[in-house]
CSV table of C-alpha atoms and ligand atoms in Angstrom, one decimal:
chain,number,residue,atom,x,y,z
A,1,MET,CA,49.7,-51.3,301.5
A,2,SER,CA,46.2,-50.8,303.0
A,3,GLU,CA,43.4,-53.4,303.2
A,4,THR,CA,41.6,-51.6,300.4
A,5,ASP,CA,44.6,-52.0,298.1
A,6,VAL,CA,44.8,-55.7,298.9
A,7,GLU,CA,41.1,-56.1,297.9
A,8,ARG,CA,41.5,-54.0,294.8
A,9,PRO,CA,45.0,-54.2,293.4
A,10,ARG,CA,46.2,-51.2,291.6
A,11,VAL,CA,46.6,-51.6,287.8
A,12,VAL,CA,49.5,-50.2,285.8
A,13,LEU,CA,50.2,-50.4,282.0
A,14,VAL,CA,53.8,-50.5,280.9
A,15,THR,CA,54.7,-50.1,277.2
A,16,GLY,CA,57.7,-51.7,275.6
A,17,ALA,CA,57.6,-54.3,278.4
A,18,ALA,CA,58.7,-57.4,276.3
A,19,GLY,CA,62.3,-56.7,277.0
A,20,GLY,CA,65.0,-54.2,278.2
A,21,MET,CA,64.0,-51.8,280.9
A,22,GLY,CA,60.3,-52.2,280.4
A,23,ALA,CA,60.4,-55.8,281.4
A,24,THR,CA,62.3,-54.8,284.6
A,25,HIS,CA,59.8,-52.0,285.3
A,26,ALA,CA,57.0,-54.6,285.0
A,27,SER,CA,58.6,-57.2,287.3
A,28,THR,CA,59.5,-54.5,289.9
A,29,LEU,CA,56.0,-53.1,290.0
A,30,ALA,CA,54.5,-56.6,290.1
A,31,ALA,CA,56.7,-57.4,293.1
A,32,ASP,CA,55.3,-54.3,294.7
A,33,GLY,CA,51.8,-55.6,294.4
A,34,TRP,CA,50.6,-53.9,291.2
A,35,THR,CA,48.6,-55.8,288.6
A,36,VAL,CA,50.8,-55.2,285.5
A,37,LEU,CA,49.6,-55.0,281.9
A,38,LEU,CA,52.6,-55.4,279.5
A,39,ALA,CA,52.1,-53.9,276.1
A,40,ASP,CA,54.6,-54.3,273.3
A,41,VAL,CA,54.8,-54.9,269.5
A,42,ALA,CA,57.0,-57.9,270.5
A,43,ASP,CA,55.5,-60.8,272.5
A,44,ALA,CA,55.6,-59.9,276.2
A,45,THR,CA,54.0,-63.2,277.2
A,46,PRO,CA,57.3,-64.8,278.5
A,47,VAL,CA,57.8,-61.8,280.8
A,48,ALA,CA,54.2,-62.0,282.0
A,49,GLU,CA,54.5,-65.7,282.6
A,50,LYS,CA,57.8,-65.2,284.6
A,51,ILE,CA,56.0,-62.6,286.7
A,52,ALA,CA,53.1,-64.9,287.4
A,53,ALA,CA,55.5,-67.8,288.2
A,54,ASP,CA,57.1,-65.5,290.8
A,55,GLY,CA,53.7,-64.9,292.4
A,56,GLY,CA,52.7,-61.6,290.6
A,57,ARG,CA,49.8,-60.5,288.5
A,58,ALA,CA,50.5,-59.8,284.9
A,59,THR,CA,48.9,-59.9,281.4
A,60,ALA,CA,50.6,-59.4,278.1
A,61,TYR,CA,48.9,-57.4,275.3
A,62,PRO,CA,50.0,-56.7,271.7
A,63,LEU,CA,50.3,-53.0,271.0
A,64,ASP,CA,52.0,-50.8,268.5
A,65,VAL,CA,52.1,-47.5,270.4
A,66,THR,CA,51.9,-45.5,267.2
A,67,ASP,CA,48.4,-46.9,266.4
A,68,ARG,CA,45.8,-44.8,268.1
A,69,ALA,CA,42.9,-47.1,267.3
A,70,ALA,CA,44.9,-50.0,268.9
A,71,TRP,CA,45.3,-47.9,272.1
A,72,ASP,CA,41.6,-47.2,272.2
A,73,ARG,CA,40.8,-50.9,271.8
A,74,LEU,CA,43.3,-51.8,274.5
A,75,VAL,CA,42.0,-49.3,277.0
A,76,GLN,CA,38.4,-50.6,276.4
A,77,GLU,CA,39.7,-54.1,277.1
A,78,VAL,CA,41.4,-53.0,280.3
A,79,ARG,CA,38.2,-51.2,281.4
A,80,GLU,CA,36.2,-54.5,280.8
A,81,GLU,CA,38.8,-56.9,282.2
A,82,HIS,CA,40.3,-54.9,285.1
A,83,GLY,CA,37.7,-52.2,285.7
A,84,ALA,CA,40.4,-49.6,286.6
A,85,LEU,CA,43.8,-48.1,285.6
A,86,HIS,CA,46.0,-46.2,288.0
A,87,GLY,CA,49.4,-46.1,286.3
A,88,LEU,CA,50.9,-45.7,282.9
A,89,VAL,CA,54.6,-46.0,282.0
A,90,ASN,CA,55.3,-44.7,278.5
A,91,ASN,CA,58.6,-46.7,278.2
A,92,ALA,CA,58.5,-48.0,274.6
A,93,GLY,CA,61.2,-46.2,272.6
A,94,VAL,CA,63.7,-46.6,269.8
A,95,SER,CA,67.1,-45.1,269.2
A,96,ARG,CA,68.9,-44.6,265.9
A,97,ARG,CA,72.4,-43.3,266.6
A,98,LEU,CA,72.7,-41.5,263.3
A,99,ARG,CA,74.4,-38.1,263.1
A,100,PHE,CA,72.5,-35.1,262.1
A,101,MET,CA,73.3,-34.9,258.4
A,102,ASP,CA,73.1,-38.7,258.1
A,103,THR,CA,69.5,-39.0,259.4
A,104,PRO,CA,67.0,-39.7,256.5
A,105,PRO,CA,63.5,-38.2,256.8
A,106,ASP,CA,61.9,-41.7,257.2
A,107,VAL,CA,64.1,-42.5,260.2
A,108,TRP,CA,63.2,-39.1,261.7
A,109,SER,CA,59.5,-39.7,261.2
A,110,ARG,CA,59.6,-43.3,262.6
A,111,VAL,CA,61.5,-42.3,265.7
A,112,MET,CA,59.2,-39.4,266.4
A,113,ALA,CA,56.1,-41.6,265.8
A,114,ILE,CA,57.2,-44.2,268.4
A,115,ASN,CA,58.9,-41.9,271.0
A,116,VAL,CA,56.5,-38.9,270.9
A,117,ASP,CA,53.2,-39.8,269.2
A,118,GLY,CA,53.1,-43.1,271.1
A,119,PRO,CA,53.1,-41.5,274.6
A,120,PHE,CA,50.7,-38.7,273.4
A,121,HIS,CA,48.2,-41.4,272.2
A,122,GLY,CA,48.8,-43.4,275.4
A,123,ILE,CA,48.0,-40.4,277.7
A,124,GLN,CA,44.9,-39.4,275.7
A,125,ALA,CA,43.6,-42.9,275.6
A,126,CYS,CA,44.4,-43.8,279.2
A,127,ALA,CA,43.6,-40.6,281.1
A,128,PRO,CA,39.7,-40.9,281.1
A,129,LEU,CA,39.9,-44.5,282.6
A,130,MET,CA,42.5,-43.2,285.1
A,131,ARG,CA,40.2,-40.4,286.0
A,132,ASP,CA,37.3,-42.8,286.5
A,133,SER,CA,39.6,-44.9,288.7
A,134,GLY,CA,40.1,-42.0,291.1
A,135,GLY,CA,43.3,-40.6,289.5
A,136,GLY,CA,46.8,-42.0,289.1
A,137,SER,CA,50.3,-41.4,287.9
A,138,ILE,CA,51.9,-41.3,284.4
A,139,VAL,CA,55.7,-41.7,284.0
A,140,ASN,CA,57.2,-40.8,280.6
A,141,ILE,CA,60.6,-42.4,280.0
A,142,SER,CA,62.7,-39.7,278.4
A,143,SER,CA,66.5,-39.7,278.4
A,144,ILE,CA,69.5,-37.4,279.2
A,145,ALA,CA,69.4,-36.9,275.4
A,146,GLY,CA,66.3,-34.9,276.2
A,147,GLN,CA,68.3,-32.6,278.6
A,148,ILE,CA,71.5,-31.8,276.6
A,149,GLY,CA,72.6,-31.5,273.0
A,150,TYR,CA,72.9,-34.9,271.5
A,151,PHE,CA,74.3,-35.8,268.0
A,152,SER,CA,71.3,-37.9,266.9
A,153,PRO,CA,68.6,-35.5,266.0
A,154,SER,CA,65.6,-37.8,265.9
A,155,TYR,CA,66.3,-39.4,269.3
A,156,SER,CA,67.3,-36.1,271.0
A,157,THR,CA,64.3,-34.2,269.7
A,158,SER,CA,61.9,-36.9,270.6
A,159,LYS,CA,63.2,-37.1,274.1
A,160,TRP,CA,63.1,-33.3,274.5
A,161,ALA,CA,59.6,-33.4,273.2
A,162,LEU,CA,58.6,-35.8,276.0
A,163,ARG,CA,59.6,-33.1,278.6
A,164,GLY,CA,57.1,-30.7,276.9
A,165,LEU,CA,54.5,-33.4,276.7
A,166,THR,CA,55.0,-34.3,280.3
A,167,LYS,CA,54.6,-30.7,281.5
A,168,SER,CA,51.6,-30.0,279.3
A,169,ALA,CA,49.8,-33.1,280.4
A,170,ALA,CA,50.7,-32.5,284.1
A,171,GLY,CA,48.9,-29.1,284.0
A,172,GLU,CA,45.9,-30.4,282.2
A,173,LEU,CA,45.3,-33.7,284.0
A,174,ALA,CA,45.9,-32.4,287.6
A,175,ALA,CA,42.2,-31.6,287.7
A,176,TRP,CA,41.5,-35.4,287.2
A,177,GLY,CA,44.0,-36.3,290.0
A,178,ILE,CA,46.5,-37.6,287.5
A,179,ARG,CA,50.2,-36.7,288.1
A,180,VAL,CA,52.6,-36.8,285.1
A,181,ASN,CA,56.4,-36.8,285.5
A,182,SER,CA,59.4,-37.7,283.3
A,183,VAL,CA,62.5,-39.9,284.0
A,184,HIS,CA,65.8,-39.2,282.3
A,185,PRO,CA,68.1,-42.3,282.4
A,186,GLY,CA,71.7,-42.0,281.4
A,187,LEU,CA,73.5,-45.0,279.9
A,188,VAL,CA,71.7,-48.2,281.0
A,189,GLU,CA,72.7,-51.7,280.1
A,190,THR,CA,69.9,-53.0,277.8
A,191,PRO,CA,69.6,-54.4,274.2
A,192,LEU,CA,69.1,-50.8,273.1
A,193,LEU,CA,72.8,-50.3,273.4
A,194,ALA,CA,73.7,-53.7,271.8
A,195,GLY,CA,76.6,-53.4,269.3
A,196,SER,CA,77.7,-50.0,270.7
A,197,ASP,CA,80.7,-51.1,272.7
A,198,GLY,CA,83.0,-48.3,271.5
A,199,PHE,CA,80.3,-45.7,272.2
A,200,VAL,CA,79.6,-47.1,275.6
A,201,ALA,CA,83.3,-47.4,276.7
A,202,SER,CA,83.9,-43.8,275.7
A,203,ALA,CA,80.7,-42.6,277.4
A,204,VAL,CA,81.5,-44.3,280.7
A,205,ALA,CA,84.7,-42.2,280.9
A,206,SER,CA,82.4,-39.2,281.4
A,207,ILE,CA,80.3,-40.8,284.2
A,208,PRO,CA,81.4,-39.7,287.7
A,209,LEU,CA,80.0,-42.9,289.2
A,210,GLY,CA,82.2,-44.8,286.8
A,211,ARG,CA,79.7,-47.3,285.3
A,212,MET,CA,76.5,-47.7,283.3
A,213,GLY,CA,73.2,-47.9,285.2
A,214,ARG,CA,71.3,-51.1,285.8
A,215,ALA,CA,67.7,-51.4,284.6
A,216,ASP,CA,66.5,-52.0,288.2
A,217,GLU,CA,68.0,-48.6,289.3
A,218,ILE,CA,65.7,-46.9,286.8
A,219,SER,CA,62.7,-49.1,287.8
A,220,ASP,CA,63.1,-48.0,291.4
A,221,VAL,CA,62.6,-44.4,290.3
A,222,VAL,CA,59.6,-45.4,288.2
A,223,ARG,CA,58.1,-47.2,291.2
A,224,PHE,CA,58.7,-44.1,293.4
A,225,LEU,CA,56.9,-41.8,290.9
A,226,LEU,CA,53.9,-44.2,290.7
A,227,GLY,CA,53.7,-44.7,294.4
A,228,GLU,CA,52.6,-43.0,297.6
A,229,GLY,CA,56.0,-41.4,298.2
A,230,SER,CA,55.5,-38.9,295.4
A,231,THR,CA,51.9,-37.7,295.7
A,232,TYR,CA,52.9,-34.0,295.5
A,233,MET,CA,55.2,-34.4,292.5
A,234,SER,CA,53.8,-33.6,289.0
A,235,GLY,CA,55.4,-31.9,286.0
A,236,ALA,CA,58.8,-32.8,287.3
A,237,GLU,CA,61.8,-34.5,285.7
A,238,LEU,CA,64.2,-36.9,287.5
A,239,THR,CA,67.6,-37.5,286.0
A,240,VAL,CA,69.1,-40.9,286.8
A,241,ASP,CA,72.6,-40.9,285.2
A,242,GLY,CA,75.4,-41.3,287.7
A,243,ALA,CA,76.0,-37.5,287.6
A,244,LEU,CA,76.8,-37.6,283.8
A,245,VAL,CA,74.7,-34.5,282.9
A,246,SER,CA,75.6,-32.4,286.0
A,247,ASN,CA,79.4,-33.3,286.1
A,248,GLY,CA,80.4,-35.3,283.0
A,249,THR,CA,82.4,-32.6,281.3
A,250,TYR,CA,84.6,-31.7,284.3
A,251,HIS,CA,84.9,-35.4,285.3
A,252,ARG,CA,86.4,-36.1,281.9
A,253,ILE,CA,88.7,-33.1,282.0
A,254,LEU,CA,90.0,-34.0,285.5
A,255,THR,CA,90.5,-37.6,284.5
A,256,GLU,CA,92.4,-36.6,281.3
A,257,MET,CA,94.6,-34.2,283.4
A,258,ASP,CA,95.2,-37.1,285.9
A,259,GLY,CA,93.8,-35.0,288.7
A,260,GLU,CA,96.5,-32.3,288.2
A,261,LEU,CA,95.0,-28.8,288.1
B,301,NAD,N1,69.2,-48.1,277.4
B,301,NAD,C1,69.5,-46.8,277.7
B,301,NAD,O1,70.7,-46.5,277.9
B,301,NAD,C2,68.5,-45.8,277.7
B,301,NAD,C3,68.8,-44.5,278.2
B,301,NAD,C4,67.9,-43.5,278.3
B,301,NAD,C5,66.6,-43.7,277.9
B,301,NAD,N2,66.2,-44.9,277.5
B,301,NAD,C6,64.8,-45.1,277.1
B,301,NAD,O2,64.3,-46.1,277.9
B,301,NAD,C7,63.2,-46.8,277.2
B,301,NAD,C8,63.5,-48.3,277.1
B,301,NAD,O3,64.7,-48.5,276.5
B,301,NAD,P1,65.4,-49.9,276.5
B,301,NAD,O4,66.9,-49.6,276.6
B,301,NAD,O5,64.9,-50.8,277.5
B,301,NAD,O6,65.1,-50.3,275.0
B,301,NAD,P2,64.9,-51.8,274.4
B,301,NAD,O7,65.2,-51.6,272.9
B,301,NAD,O8,65.7,-52.8,275.2
B,301,NAD,O9,63.3,-52.1,274.6
B,301,NAD,C9,62.4,-51.3,273.9
B,301,NAD,C10,61.1,-52.0,273.9
B,301,NAD,O10,60.1,-51.2,273.2
B,301,NAD,C11,59.4,-52.0,272.3
B,301,NAD,N3,58.9,-51.2,271.2
B,301,NAD,C12,59.6,-50.7,270.1
B,301,NAD,N4,58.7,-50.1,269.3
B,301,NAD,C13,57.5,-50.2,269.8
B,301,NAD,C14,56.2,-49.8,269.3
B,301,NAD,N5,56.0,-49.2,268.2
B,301,NAD,N6,55.1,-50.2,270.1
B,301,NAD,C15,55.3,-50.9,271.3
B,301,NAD,N7,56.5,-51.3,271.7
B,301,NAD,C16,57.6,-51.0,271.0
B,301,NAD,C17,60.4,-53.1,271.8
B,301,NAD,O11,59.8,-54.2,271.3
B,301,NAD,C18,61.2,-53.4,273.1
B,301,NAD,O12,60.5,-54.4,273.9
B,301,NAD,C19,63.2,-46.1,275.8
B,301,NAD,O13,62.2,-45.1,275.7
B,301,NAD,C20,64.6,-45.5,275.7
B,301,NAD,O14,64.6,-44.4,274.8
B,301,NAD,C21,67.1,-46.0,277.4
């Protein structure tokens, strides 16, 4: 970190930071020297207090990512209180593991509102302040369900949509010095998967690395995309899944055949 960075800490906003992976992204970035703004419909204060107790800089803000007016108010507050914004992690997301014909229209709409409209509002609201701060980096948390066919239409479609949103924004915001990339985690141990033991056990059988991912393994990739090591990366997608997408099918077939070809 340069002297200038020490004088003016870089500021990043993480949505869905009250728990799960968002909380881990927040503490990882704070440990890296970022001033972290945690935004969530749930109370992120305990996470912010833990970061502060560990010597980091963090503030919790209430935010429903589907509410555009709330985004605009939050960004105005950030402009007044911190004077700059260099990073945005669109992490808030919900999953309803309902099969195609069992998905009611209201579930479809709600999942799309949080997982797609949320990041769209976030990018539109934050980009001008990031431009005024000299540019920055936006990371959209998609999923491997946005790279392959997945039985739950609302979740899969929302996560595929994030790829398009990422690439569209990357082209448009390059002129403002803002990079936009997406991260596609596989199965990661968080409350999102609570109560899905059968699903998880069966899915792990298709993961060549033989286990679920840890939240900190996703946070390390987010940190990379926000940082100085990725300054020529934009419009890209990084899959972090223990080789599930690239090799899951044949891994399972070989396992079931007990290695006999
Ligand atoms: N856990 C996994 O295996 C996995 C895999 C791939 C992708 N993801 C994605 O990673 C992201 C984080 O997932 P997680 O597993 O940590 O989930 P989680 O359920 O543990 O946490 C999600 C957070 O988002 C917040 N949130 C929900 N709706 C919101 C809204 N309208 N406005 C603001 N905040 C809201 C919740 O309060 C919660 O703190 C999600 O986008 C998810 O789709 C998760």
